[in-house]
Structures are given as C-alpha cells and as structure tokens.
Short mmCIF file of C-alpha atoms and ligand atoms in Angstrom, two decimals:
data_model
loop_
_atom_site.label_atom_id
_atom_site.label_comp_id
_atom_site.label_asym_id
_atom_site.label_seq_id
_atom_site.Cartn_x
_atom_site.Cartn_y
_atom_site.Cartn_z
CA MET A 1 92.89 133.59 114.63
CA THR A 2 92.27 131.44 117.70
CA LEU A 3 88.70 130.39 117.97
CA PRO A 4 86.78 130.23 121.23
CA ARG A 5 86.85 126.70 122.62
CA GLU A 6 83.52 125.33 123.76
CA LYS A 7 83.71 122.44 126.21
CA MET A 8 80.87 120.10 127.08
CA LEU A 9 79.10 119.68 130.41
CA ILE A 10 79.40 116.32 132.14
CA ASP A 11 78.71 115.78 135.84
CA GLY A 12 78.76 119.49 136.60
CA ALA A 13 82.17 120.07 134.97
CA TRP A 14 83.10 121.64 131.63
CA VAL A 15 85.36 119.12 129.93
CA ASP A 16 87.26 118.44 126.68
CA GLY A 17 86.14 115.56 124.46
CA GLY A 18 88.07 112.34 123.87
CA ALA A 19 87.73 112.81 120.08
CA GLY A 20 89.35 116.26 119.88
CA TRP A 21 87.70 119.41 118.54
CA ARG A 22 85.37 120.17 115.68
CA ALA A 23 84.89 123.63 114.17
CA SER A 24 81.37 125.03 114.06
CA LEU A 25 80.83 127.16 110.93
CA ASP A 26 78.79 130.26 110.17
CA PRO A 27 76.50 129.08 107.33
CA ALA A 28 76.40 132.61 105.88
CA THR A 29 80.18 132.56 105.19
CA ASN A 30 81.37 129.02 106.00
CA GLU A 31 83.97 130.63 108.29
CA PRO A 32 84.63 128.84 111.61
CA ILE A 33 83.15 130.52 114.68
CA ALA A 34 84.15 128.14 117.50
CA ASP A 35 85.96 124.91 118.20
CA VAL A 36 83.64 122.52 119.97
CA ALA A 37 84.61 119.50 122.06
CA SER A 38 84.06 116.20 120.26
CA ALA A 39 83.02 113.35 122.52
CA SER A 40 84.19 109.75 122.38
CA PRO A 41 81.96 106.79 123.32
CA GLU A 42 83.75 106.82 126.71
CA ASP A 43 82.61 110.43 127.27
CA ALA A 44 79.06 109.35 126.48
CA ALA A 45 79.37 106.53 129.04
CA ARG A 46 80.68 109.00 131.66
CA ALA A 47 77.67 111.23 131.06
CA VAL A 48 75.33 108.26 131.52
CA ALA A 49 77.09 107.32 134.77
CA ALA A 50 76.81 110.91 136.03
CA ALA A 51 73.12 111.09 135.13
CA LYS A 52 72.53 107.77 136.88
CA ARG A 53 74.28 108.96 140.06
CA ALA A 54 72.33 112.23 140.01
CA LEU A 55 69.10 110.27 139.65
CA ALA A 56 69.85 108.27 142.78
CA ASP A 57 71.01 111.29 144.77
CA ALA A 58 68.47 112.52 147.31
CA ALA A 59 69.13 116.14 146.24
CA TRP A 60 67.18 115.41 143.05
CA ARG A 61 65.24 112.23 143.81
CA ARG A 62 63.69 113.60 146.99
CA MET A 63 63.23 117.15 145.78
CA ASP A 64 59.68 118.26 146.36
CA PRO A 65 57.94 118.36 142.94
CA SER A 66 56.87 121.97 143.58
CA ASP A 67 60.52 122.93 144.14
CA ARG A 68 61.44 121.08 140.95
CA GLY A 69 58.82 123.13 139.14
CA ARG A 70 60.27 126.33 140.62
CA LEU A 71 63.73 125.36 139.32
CA VAL A 72 62.34 124.82 135.81
CA ALA A 73 60.50 128.14 136.07
CA ARG A 74 63.75 129.85 137.13
CA LEU A 75 65.44 128.36 134.08
CA ALA A 76 62.67 129.80 131.89
CA ALA A 77 63.19 133.23 133.45
CA LEU A 78 66.95 133.06 132.85
CA LEU A 79 66.35 132.11 129.24
CA ARG A 80 64.03 135.10 128.83
CA ARG A 81 66.65 137.34 130.49
CA ASP A 82 69.35 136.23 128.00
CA LEU A 83 67.02 135.71 125.06
CA ASP A 84 68.72 138.18 122.71
CA ASP A 85 72.15 136.75 123.32
CA VAL A 86 71.01 133.13 123.01
CA ALA A 87 69.18 134.01 119.78
CA ARG A 88 72.27 135.68 118.32
CA THR A 89 74.29 132.54 119.07
CA GLU A 90 71.63 130.42 117.37
CA SER A 91 71.41 132.67 114.34
CA LEU A 92 75.18 132.68 113.86
CA ASP A 93 75.55 128.91 114.26
CA ASN A 94 72.49 127.77 112.32
CA GLY A 95 71.99 130.60 109.81
CA LYS A 96 68.36 131.29 110.66
CA THR A 97 67.29 134.92 110.87
CA LEU A 98 67.57 136.66 114.21
CA ARG A 99 63.82 137.18 114.18
CA GLU A 100 63.28 133.41 113.81
CA ALA A 101 65.91 132.63 116.43
CA LYS A 102 64.25 134.98 118.92
CA GLY A 103 60.91 133.33 118.20
CA ASP A 104 62.44 129.89 118.83
CA ALA A 105 64.08 130.96 122.10
CA SER A 106 60.87 132.54 123.28
CA PHE A 107 58.94 129.34 122.41
CA ALA A 108 61.55 127.35 124.36
CA ALA A 109 61.08 129.58 127.42
CA TRP A 110 57.31 129.18 127.10
CA THR A 111 57.73 125.38 126.97
CA LEU A 112 59.76 125.50 130.19
CA GLU A 113 57.08 127.66 131.83
CA TYR A 114 54.34 125.27 130.71
CA PHE A 115 56.07 122.15 132.07
CA ALA A 116 57.27 123.94 135.22
CA GLY A 117 53.61 124.25 136.13
CA LEU A 118 53.05 120.53 135.60
CA ALA A 119 55.86 119.32 137.89
CA ASP A 120 53.55 118.95 140.90
CA LYS A 121 50.50 117.78 138.94
CA VAL A 122 51.67 114.32 137.93
CA GLU A 123 48.91 112.37 139.62
CA GLY A 124 48.12 108.70 139.99
CA ALA A 125 44.70 107.08 140.33
CA VAL A 126 42.75 104.97 142.81
CA ILE A 127 41.31 101.88 141.12
CA PRO A 128 38.24 99.97 142.34
CA VAL A 129 39.26 96.30 142.78
CA PRO A 130 37.57 93.31 144.49
CA GLY A 131 37.79 92.78 148.24
CA ASN A 132 39.13 94.98 151.00
CA ARG A 133 42.02 96.23 148.96
CA LEU A 134 43.48 99.55 147.97
CA ASN A 135 44.88 99.75 144.45
CA TYR A 136 46.58 102.98 143.53
CA THR A 137 49.00 104.05 140.85
CA ARG A 138 52.07 106.25 141.07
CA ARG A 139 53.83 107.95 138.22
CA GLU A 140 57.55 107.94 138.84
CA PRO A 141 60.36 109.53 136.82
CA LEU A 142 61.43 107.38 133.87
CA GLY A 143 65.10 107.75 134.81
CA VAL A 144 68.13 108.69 132.71
CA THR A 145 66.85 110.28 129.50
CA VAL A 146 68.81 110.96 126.31
CA HIS A 147 67.78 113.78 123.99
CA ILE A 148 69.23 113.70 120.47
CA VAL A 149 68.58 116.99 118.72
CA PRO A 150 68.66 118.01 115.02
CA TRP A 151 70.28 121.12 113.59
CA ASN A 152 67.19 122.89 112.27
CA TYR A 153 65.85 124.12 115.64
CA PRO A 154 68.84 123.37 117.89
CA LEU A 155 67.55 125.08 121.02
CA GLN A 156 63.79 124.86 120.70
CA LEU A 157 63.62 121.16 119.79
CA GLY A 158 66.09 120.34 122.54
CA VAL A 159 64.08 122.19 125.15
CA ARG A 160 60.85 120.65 123.83
CA SER A 161 61.83 117.35 125.44
CA ILE A 162 64.23 118.59 128.14
CA ALA A 163 61.47 120.65 129.80
CA PRO A 164 59.06 117.77 130.54
CA ALA A 165 61.98 115.46 131.39
CA LEU A 166 63.27 117.81 134.09
CA ALA A 167 59.80 118.73 135.34
CA ALA A 168 59.03 115.02 135.82
CA GLY A 169 62.22 114.46 137.83
CA ASN A 170 64.43 112.70 135.27
CA THR A 171 68.08 113.32 134.58
CA VAL A 172 69.08 114.48 131.13
CA ILE A 173 71.85 113.98 128.58
CA VAL A 174 71.55 116.17 125.51
CA LYS A 175 73.33 115.41 122.24
CA PRO A 176 73.11 118.47 119.98
CA ALA A 177 73.60 118.11 116.23
CA SER A 178 77.30 118.38 115.38
CA GLU A 179 76.56 121.30 113.00
CA THR A 180 74.83 123.45 115.64
CA PRO A 181 75.92 122.83 119.23
CA LEU A 182 76.43 126.42 120.43
CA SER A 183 72.98 127.47 121.63
CA MET A 184 72.55 124.30 123.71
CA LEU A 185 75.96 124.87 125.34
CA ARG A 186 74.87 128.45 126.10
CA PHE A 187 71.60 127.09 127.53
CA ALA A 188 73.59 124.66 129.71
CA LYS A 189 75.20 127.68 131.44
CA LEU A 190 71.70 128.85 132.35
CA VAL A 191 70.85 125.39 133.71
CA GLU A 192 73.90 125.67 135.96
CA GLU A 193 72.94 129.16 137.05
CA ALA A 194 69.39 128.04 137.84
CA GLY A 195 70.86 125.67 140.44
CA PHE A 196 70.01 122.14 139.26
CA PRO A 197 72.06 119.56 141.19
CA LYS A 198 75.23 118.44 139.41
CA GLY A 199 74.80 115.62 136.93
CA VAL A 200 71.07 116.25 136.43
CA PHE A 201 71.77 117.98 133.10
CA ASN A 202 74.63 117.00 130.82
CA VAL A 203 75.53 118.01 127.27
CA VAL A 204 77.64 115.71 125.12
CA THR A 205 78.76 117.24 121.81
CA GLY A 206 80.27 115.51 118.79
CA SER A 207 79.54 113.18 115.92
CA GLY A 208 76.09 111.63 115.87
CA ALA A 209 77.41 108.39 114.41
CA VAL A 210 79.86 108.04 117.34
CA VAL A 211 78.00 109.48 120.31
CA GLY A 212 74.42 108.65 119.26
CA PRO A 213 74.67 104.84 119.38
CA ALA A 214 76.81 105.00 122.55
CA LEU A 215 73.99 106.86 124.27
CA ALA A 216 70.93 105.22 122.69
CA GLY A 217 72.32 101.71 123.21
CA HIS A 218 73.59 102.19 126.77
CA PRO A 219 71.99 99.77 129.26
CA ASP A 220 71.68 102.46 131.95
CA VAL A 221 69.63 104.75 129.74
CA ASP A 222 65.89 104.58 130.50
CA GLY A 223 64.47 106.63 127.62
CA VAL A 224 65.63 108.09 124.32
CA VAL A 225 64.08 110.98 122.43
CA LEU A 226 65.30 111.58 118.90
CA THR A 227 64.23 114.38 116.65
CA GLY A 228 65.85 113.71 113.30
CA SER A 229 65.64 111.89 110.01
CA VAL A 230 64.01 108.52 109.35
CA PRO A 231 67.33 106.63 108.85
CA THR A 232 68.64 107.98 112.16
CA GLY A 233 65.35 107.02 113.79
CA GLN A 234 65.82 103.46 112.55
CA GLU A 235 69.38 103.39 113.96
CA VAL A 236 68.17 104.68 117.33
CA LEU A 237 65.38 102.10 117.43
CA LYS A 238 67.89 99.32 116.76
CA ALA A 239 70.28 100.57 119.44
CA ALA A 240 67.47 101.03 121.98
CA ALA A 241 66.04 97.58 121.19
CA ARG A 242 69.12 95.95 122.71
CA ASN A 243 68.01 97.05 126.17
CA VAL A 244 64.29 97.38 125.44
CA THR A 245 64.59 101.12 126.07
CA PRO A 246 61.48 103.19 125.27
CA VAL A 247 61.86 105.80 122.54
CA THR A 248 60.08 108.84 121.22
CA LEU A 249 60.88 109.52 117.58
CA GLU A 250 60.04 112.83 115.91
CA LEU A 251 61.07 112.29 112.30
CA GLY A 252 60.58 113.79 108.87
CA GLY A 253 57.64 114.95 106.82
CA LYS A 254 56.33 115.74 103.35
CA SER A 255 53.33 117.66 104.49
CA PRO A 256 50.40 118.58 102.24
CA ASN A 257 48.99 122.08 102.40
CA VAL A 258 45.60 121.77 100.66
CA VAL A 259 43.92 124.86 99.23
CA PHE A 260 40.29 124.59 98.11
CA ALA A 261 38.47 126.88 95.68
CA ASP A 262 36.54 128.59 98.50
CA ALA A 263 39.66 129.50 100.51
CA ASP A 264 40.84 133.02 101.24
CA ILE A 265 43.46 132.97 98.49
CA GLU A 266 45.42 135.94 99.82
CA LYS A 267 45.85 134.31 103.24
CA ALA A 268 46.50 130.87 101.77
CA ALA A 269 49.28 132.23 99.53
CA LYS A 270 51.02 133.82 102.51
CA GLY A 271 50.51 130.74 104.68
CA ALA A 272 51.91 128.53 101.93
CA ALA A 273 54.99 130.76 101.64
CA PHE A 274 55.61 130.72 105.41
CA GLY A 275 55.04 126.99 105.39
CA ILE A 276 57.92 126.37 102.99
CA PHE A 277 60.30 129.35 103.19
CA MET A 278 60.45 129.93 106.95
CA ASN A 279 63.74 128.66 108.41
CA ALA A 280 64.83 128.33 104.76
CA GLY A 281 62.45 125.39 104.45
CA GLN A 282 64.48 123.31 106.91
CA MET A 283 61.41 122.25 108.85
CA CYS A 284 60.03 118.80 109.58
CA TRP A 285 56.54 120.24 109.23
CA ALA A 286 57.27 122.24 106.07
CA GLY A 287 54.23 122.42 103.80
CA SER A 288 56.40 121.16 100.99
CA ARG A 289 53.50 119.88 98.88
CA LEU A 290 51.01 122.59 97.98
CA LEU A 291 47.83 120.93 96.67
CA VAL A 292 45.66 123.52 94.92
CA HIS A 293 42.22 123.25 93.35
CA GLU A 294 42.57 123.77 89.60
CA SER A 295 40.16 126.74 89.59
CA VAL A 296 42.37 128.85 91.89
CA HIS A 297 45.76 127.37 91.00
CA ASP A 298 47.11 130.17 88.80
CA ALA A 299 45.89 132.99 91.05
CA LEU A 300 47.36 131.34 94.14
CA VAL A 301 50.73 130.61 92.57
CA GLU A 302 50.95 134.19 91.27
CA LYS A 303 50.30 135.64 94.73
CA LEU A 304 52.67 133.21 96.43
CA VAL A 305 55.51 134.00 94.04
CA ALA A 306 54.92 137.77 94.37
CA PHE A 307 55.01 137.48 98.17
CA ALA A 308 58.13 135.29 98.18
CA ARG A 309 59.93 137.84 95.99
CA THR A 310 59.65 140.33 98.86
CA TRP A 311 61.70 138.04 101.15
CA LYS A 312 65.20 139.44 101.39
CA ILE A 313 67.88 136.75 101.23
CA GLY A 314 70.81 137.37 103.58
CA PRO A 315 72.82 136.38 106.66
CA GLY A 316 70.60 135.65 109.64
CA LEU A 317 72.10 138.41 111.73
CA GLU A 318 71.64 141.09 109.07
CA LYS A 319 68.73 143.42 109.61
CA ASP A 320 65.80 142.76 107.25
CA SER A 321 67.03 139.28 106.22
CA ARG A 322 64.01 137.08 105.79
CA LEU A 323 65.56 133.98 104.23
CA GLY A 324 68.87 132.85 105.76
CA PRO A 325 71.38 130.34 104.39
CA LEU A 326 70.99 126.57 104.57
CA VAL A 327 72.89 124.96 107.42
CA SER A 328 75.89 123.61 105.49
CA LYS A 329 77.52 123.27 102.08
CA ASP A 330 76.64 119.59 101.99
CA HIS A 331 73.02 120.28 102.74
CA LEU A 332 72.87 123.00 100.06
CA ALA A 333 74.28 120.50 97.55
CA LYS A 334 71.63 117.96 98.55
CA VAL A 335 68.80 120.46 98.16
CA MET A 336 70.14 121.73 94.81
CA GLY A 337 70.31 118.12 93.71
CA TYR A 338 66.53 117.99 94.16
CA VAL A 339 66.16 121.10 91.98
CA ASP A 340 67.86 119.09 89.21
CA VAL A 341 65.67 116.08 89.94
CA GLY A 342 62.51 118.21 89.62
CA ALA A 343 63.66 119.64 86.28
CA ARG A 344 64.54 116.15 84.99
CA GLU A 345 61.18 114.77 86.12
CA GLY A 346 59.42 117.36 83.96
CA ALA A 347 58.10 119.78 86.59
CA THR A 348 58.08 123.49 85.68
CA LEU A 349 60.54 125.67 87.60
CA THR A 350 58.33 128.70 88.19
CA MET A 351 60.58 130.51 90.65
CA GLY A 352 64.14 130.34 91.99
CA GLY A 353 66.24 127.20 91.87
CA ARG A 354 69.56 129.05 91.84
CA ARG A 355 72.02 130.44 94.33
CA PRO A 356 71.55 134.22 94.62
CA GLN A 357 73.98 136.22 92.49
CA ALA A 358 74.93 138.97 95.00
CA PRO A 359 78.73 138.79 95.61
CA ALA A 360 78.21 139.31 99.37
CA LEU A 361 76.36 135.98 99.50
CA ALA A 362 78.82 134.03 97.36
CA HIS A 363 80.50 132.13 100.21
CA GLY A 364 77.34 131.24 102.12
CA ASN A 365 74.88 128.39 101.61
CA PHE A 366 72.10 130.53 100.17
CA LEU A 367 69.37 129.34 97.81
CA GLU A 368 66.56 131.34 96.23
CA PRO A 369 63.02 130.46 97.25
CA THR A 370 62.09 127.80 94.73
CA VAL A 371 58.69 126.84 93.35
CA PHE A 372 57.95 123.92 91.05
CA THR A 373 54.54 123.75 89.36
CA ASP A 374 53.06 120.98 87.17
CA VAL A 375 54.27 118.48 89.75
CA ALA A 376 52.81 114.98 89.53
CA PRO A 377 52.11 113.25 92.87
CA LYS A 378 54.52 110.37 92.21
CA MET A 379 57.53 112.52 91.28
CA ARG A 380 60.42 112.30 93.72
CA ILE A 381 60.08 116.01 94.52
CA ALA A 382 56.53 115.23 95.67
CA GLN A 383 57.46 112.15 97.70
CA GLU A 384 60.86 112.75 99.34
CA GLU A 385 61.74 115.19 102.10
CA ILE A 386 63.92 117.90 100.53
CA PHE A 387 64.35 119.96 103.70
CA GLY A 388 64.99 123.24 101.91
CA PRO A 389 63.07 126.18 100.39
CA VAL A 390 61.66 124.09 97.55
CA LEU A 391 57.90 123.89 97.03
CA SER A 392 56.11 121.32 94.85
CA VAL A 393 52.72 122.56 93.63
CA ILE A 394 50.20 119.88 92.60
CA LYS A 395 46.78 120.57 91.01
CA PHE A 396 43.65 118.67 91.99
CA GLY A 397 40.08 118.61 90.70
CA SER A 398 37.98 117.06 93.50
CA ASP A 399 38.00 116.61 97.27
CA ASP A 400 38.54 112.87 96.97
CA GLU A 401 41.47 113.38 94.64
CA ALA A 402 43.02 115.89 97.06
CA LEU A 403 42.67 113.49 99.96
CA ALA A 404 44.17 110.59 98.02
CA ILE A 405 47.19 112.67 96.94
CA ALA A 406 47.64 114.14 100.42
CA ASN A 407 47.81 110.70 102.04
CA ASP A 408 49.93 109.01 99.37
CA VAL A 409 53.38 109.52 100.94
CA GLU A 410 55.36 107.56 103.53
CA PHE A 411 55.18 110.43 106.03
CA GLY A 412 52.31 111.67 108.18
CA LEU A 413 53.49 114.56 110.29
CA TYR A 414 51.43 117.63 109.54
CA ALA A 415 48.76 118.80 107.09
CA GLY A 416 47.09 122.11 106.29
CA VAL A 417 43.59 122.71 104.95
CA TRP A 418 42.33 126.02 103.55
CA THR A 419 38.54 126.24 103.19
CA LYS A 420 35.56 128.17 104.49
CA ASP A 421 33.44 125.01 104.46
CA LEU A 422 33.30 123.66 108.02
CA SER A 423 32.13 120.18 107.14
CA ARG A 424 34.92 119.81 104.57
CA ALA A 425 37.44 121.06 107.15
CA HIS A 426 36.33 118.44 109.67
CA ARG A 427 36.18 115.67 107.08
CA PHE A 428 39.77 116.39 106.08
CA ALA A 429 40.89 116.79 109.71
CA ALA A 430 39.52 113.28 110.32
CA GLU A 431 40.73 111.60 107.12
CA LEU A 432 44.19 113.11 106.62
CA GLU A 433 46.90 110.71 107.72
CA ALA A 434 48.83 113.21 109.81
CA GLY A 435 49.51 113.64 113.50
CA MET A 436 48.64 117.33 113.26
CA VAL A 437 46.22 119.29 111.09
CA SER A 438 45.76 123.07 110.91
CA VAL A 439 42.87 124.80 109.21
CA ASN A 440 43.26 128.26 107.64
CA GLU A 441 46.77 128.87 108.94
CA TYR A 442 50.10 127.11 108.42
CA PRO A 443 52.03 126.05 110.41
CA VAL A 444 51.07 126.49 114.04
CA THR A 445 51.73 124.82 117.38
CA PHE A 446 51.90 125.72 121.08
CA PRO A 447 53.62 124.12 124.09
CA GLN A 448 50.12 122.96 125.14
CA SER A 449 49.40 121.20 121.82
CA PRO A 450 50.57 117.65 121.18
CA PHE A 451 53.26 117.43 118.47
CA GLY A 452 53.88 114.10 116.79
CA GLY A 453 53.62 112.23 113.54
CA PHE A 454 51.94 109.18 112.02
CA LYS A 455 53.51 106.59 109.71
CA ALA A 456 57.24 107.15 109.05
CA SER A 457 57.07 110.52 110.81
CA GLY A 458 57.58 109.00 114.21
CA ILE A 459 56.51 107.29 117.39
CA GLY A 460 54.94 109.09 120.34
CA SER A 461 54.47 112.80 120.73
CA GLU A 462 55.91 115.83 122.46
CA GLN A 463 54.30 118.89 124.06
CA GLY A 464 51.00 119.03 125.90
CA LEU A 465 49.86 117.15 129.00
CA THR A 466 50.37 113.73 127.44
CA ALA A 467 54.11 114.34 126.95
CA MET A 468 54.46 113.76 130.69
CA HIS A 469 53.41 110.13 130.16
CA PHE A 470 56.63 109.30 128.34
CA TYR A 471 58.80 110.92 131.01
CA THR A 472 57.12 109.01 133.85
CA ARG A 473 56.52 105.31 134.36
CA GLN A 474 53.41 103.98 135.96
CA LYS A 475 53.49 101.72 139.01
CA SER A 476 50.42 99.91 140.33
CA VAL A 477 50.35 99.25 144.10
CA ILE A 478 47.79 96.87 145.68
CA LEU A 479 47.41 96.73 149.46
CA ASN A 480 45.42 93.93 151.08
CA LEU A 481 43.73 95.67 153.99
CA GLY A 482 42.55 92.43 155.58
P1 NAD B 501 69.78 113.62 111.56
O1 NAD B 501 68.93 112.43 111.69
O2 NAD B 501 70.89 113.61 110.58
O3 NAD B 501 70.43 114.01 112.96
C1 NAD B 501 69.64 114.19 114.13
C2 NAD B 501 70.50 113.97 115.35
O4 NAD B 501 70.87 112.59 115.38
C3 NAD B 501 71.81 114.74 115.36
O5 NAD B 501 72.11 115.16 116.67
C4 NAD B 501 72.82 113.71 114.89
O6 NAD B 501 74.13 114.00 115.33
C5 NAD B 501 72.28 112.46 115.56
N1 NAD B 501 72.69 111.19 114.96
C6 NAD B 501 73.24 110.96 113.73
N2 NAD B 501 73.47 109.65 113.55
C7 NAD B 501 73.05 109.03 114.67
C8 NAD B 501 72.99 107.66 115.09
N3 NAD B 501 73.43 106.67 114.31
N4 NAD B 501 72.48 107.38 116.31
C9 NAD B 501 72.01 108.36 117.10
N5 NAD B 501 72.04 109.68 116.76
C10 NAD B 501 72.55 110.00 115.56
O7 NAD B 501 68.76 114.82 111.28
P2 NAD B 501 69.10 116.34 110.95
O8 NAD B 501 69.65 116.36 109.55
O9 NAD B 501 69.87 116.96 112.05
O10 NAD B 501 67.64 116.97 111.00
C11 NAD B 501 66.78 116.92 109.94
C12 NAD B 501 65.76 115.82 110.09
O11 NAD B 501 65.07 115.96 111.33
C13 NAD B 501 64.69 115.90 109.04
O12 NAD B 501 64.36 114.63 108.57
C14 NAD B 501 63.52 116.53 109.78
O13 NAD B 501 62.27 116.28 109.21
C15 NAD B 501 63.67 115.93 111.13
N6 NAD B 501 62.97 116.76 112.12
C16 NAD B 501 61.83 116.29 112.72
C17 NAD B 501 61.13 117.08 113.63
C18 NAD B 501 59.86 116.60 114.30
O14 NAD B 501 59.47 117.16 115.32
N7 NAD B 501 59.20 115.59 113.78
C19 NAD B 501 61.60 118.35 113.92
C20 NAD B 501 62.76 118.79 113.29
C21 NAD B 501 63.44 117.98 112.40
#
C-alpha cells in the first residue's frame, strides 16, 4: 500500500525534507497512516531565512494591526469550518478520542478568536519624565518565533502560541512532535487559505533532536516557545543561550489534586478521574497525585474506581471510546514500567495496571485506567511524571500535612483543591507552589486565563493578555522637545 506523502511548508511551498520520510503510525493499531517529510538542519535554516524575509517584507511588517487581526479571525473561522476533519486527523494520528480531538480543535479556534481581537490593542505608554520631554513606549513584534510542540495536544498546544505570535505581527516556524505531525500540516493548509503572506507561517517536520537545536540555536531566531519535557527544556535553554534568545518553556507536572473531608465526594471522584484518565493521562496538568483526607479516602476511591470502570477503552475514532491508546509502543512501555515500579515500591494496585485483554485492542498501545493506593509521598510514582493513565493516591490527616506533600515535588504546574471552606480554599490557592490552581473542578483553563508553571514546570506563561508581552518587545522613545 502506498501511503499518502505529507510535505512540509517552507516559504509558501510544500517541500520534501533533506532527511527523507518518516511514517506516522495509528496508535490504535501501530499501522502506518502517512509518510511525513523529515527535515535536515539545512531545511530548518531555510525556514528561518524565509521567516526572516517575511518579517522584513512590507506585506506583513506594514500590515495594519486590525487587518492582521482579521486574518487571524479568518483562520479561526476556517478551523471551525473544517473542525470535524481536523479532529479526525488528530484522533487518528495521536490516538485521542474524537470527542477529545474536537474539544481541542474548538479550543484552538477559540484561542485564535481571542488573540485576533488583541491584534490592534497592543498599546504602549506615555511616561512622565523630567524637563520638556516626551517619553513613550512602543511594543513591536519580537521577530522570528519558533514553536516546538509536543505530541499530547499536537494542534491545540501549537495554536496556543501561534495565535498570539501571529496576532502580534511575528513570523512563525512550527516544529510538531515527530509522532504527531498531521494535524499541524492540515492546519497549515488553512493558514494558506486564510491568505497570510508567504513565509509568515512555516512548518518543519522531523526529528526533534535534529531540527530542534537547529531552530532553537539559530542566530536569526528571536524567540523560542517549547512545550515539552524538562530534559528537552534544558536542551532548548542551552541552545537559545548561545544567542541570548528569549524562551518560554511549558514543561511537565506532577500535580496534586487535594480532596478535603468537607468536599462534595461525588464531584471530586469524577473530577479526579477526568484529571488523570482524560487524553489517556498524557497531560502536563494531569492530577496524577490524588491527596485525600483519611476520613473520606475509602469512599472517594470506591467512587472513582466505579466511575473509571464505565470508561470504554478503544480506538479514538470508534464511537463511545472514552480512553484511547497511548501515543506509541515506546511510551506504553515506559508507562508500564512505572506500574512495575509502583508494585515494587509497595503501593497497592487497586485498579488496572494491565493491557486490556480484548483481541481487537491487541495491536494498539492501550492500557487500563490504573489506580495505586497506599502511596507514600517519596515513592517514585508520587514524584516522577508518568504521563499515562496512572493515579497515585496518598492519604493525609491535616491541612498542613496536605500542603507539605502537595509542594514536595520538583514540579509546580497545576493543583486542584476540593473543599466547601472558602478560607481553606484561598489559603491553599496562595500557598500551593503551582502556576495554576482550580477549586472544586479539575482541570480547567480558557484562552483568557494565563497558563504556566512554577519550579521545573517552566518559564513564562501562555494564554491571556500577558502572553502578548512575550511576543512583543518594548522600546522606549524619549524626545527632547526643547
Ligand atoms: P518532548 O520534550 O520529548 O518533545 C517536545 C518537542 O520537542 C517535540 O516536538 C520534540 O520533537 C522536540 N524536541 C526533542 N528534542 C529536542 C531538542 N533537543 N531540542 C529541541 N526540540 C526537541 O516532549 P513530549 O514527549 O512530546 O511531550 C510530553 C512532555 O511535554 C511532558 O513532559 C509534558 O508534561 C510536557 N507538556 C507540557 C505542557 C505545558 O503546557 N506545560 C503541555 C503539554 C505537555
């Protein structure tokens, strides 16, 4: 069978890659679905040159910000028009359920709509200074921006940074994860159709280890956004340091979801299940540590397990599937390795931990929803990011103990609190070491809400008004008026 060949977009042209082709696999079967161009470092350099030329070209540089906003809004409308098709591509390539993929594509369109509206609202300030002088500031586009995207939300996390970058007048080079390039390539066709000038938006596909450093370390790149793992974040920082290039890093998590005795246990059990089993647990903000007050522990775990048993495991595109496969065989092996670690460390395997037995699922990367109880805070399964449907449940006795456990990890991305006590909710919101906290739901975000982590979870933040700061640079102008 000949597979469809997917080229990459550089300087307005669909081109082959200098490193050949790489098959993209369906995680539900591990069958190839497309051959995708694999870029060489030279391809990456050509994309940077194209983005630099497009930045200097009056067609983009002088475009009225309101017109730029209209272009981004048109792109949002095109994405909504093709949402079902884009979501099917995403589901097939990544494994996530169609329902999740549609939700992601819709969130991506919403993000474009939000930032489209900001394109002509990037304002400077007038500063009172001594003498007869006028001091004002301008916010100008940052320049050539590189967006390195992970495989867990290939479209949505790409668009999360592409939208403000385009709205602010930058040019863009996207590097999708090598496992899941198809939805971004499909999105690139919509960018073309929307009518962005050539070279403003480029997609370079291929190996992260080859293309990533070539982009992040290029002297003509003005900003790098990576969403990915901590080790990759460290590599990107090193590469960017060579040219003192600013970076935004959105990295991993080991987020605590803290349930107090006064919580609505029914809701908390469902929220905890969504927080770890959605997207097959492959979420940076997964609530992978469930901290439960000892008085409600057994009731909560019972409800959570009963709810998780109703989640049908199956291929993302199959109707009623609730839990899709993990992205790849390698990743499944890594996650199953943690199931062994948990058992060896002495935690109790209360649910799952195996591949499902149904013959139809035998060739895919499926794993049952897995729950460990009797987890001690220092166990590896309570400290390391597993990035799969594996929950570690930890008991606590007091508020102070809960807070100490919650904060005792290297990450600080997200945290959940379940309580009816307002003062406790605010105390935890203030004292949790996390860039985001949600109370009585898990997880939740909006294009308007800042998204970013503390500690090893990253640098900077995406979404919301403040995201525009990264994609613009401030200039101070002082005029002596005599
Ligand atoms: P990864 O770090 O392996 O890959 C991320 C991207 O970096 C891919 O496009 C990859 O090809 C590229 N890459 C690989 N090596 C590189 C290098 N040396 N230089 C530059 N780029 C390189 O991450 P992943 O496995 O795709 O995604 C999972 C990780 O992403 C998890 O740790 C997860 O927590 C994190 N994540 C964070 C957020 C967030 O918003 N904080 C969101 C989603 C995922």
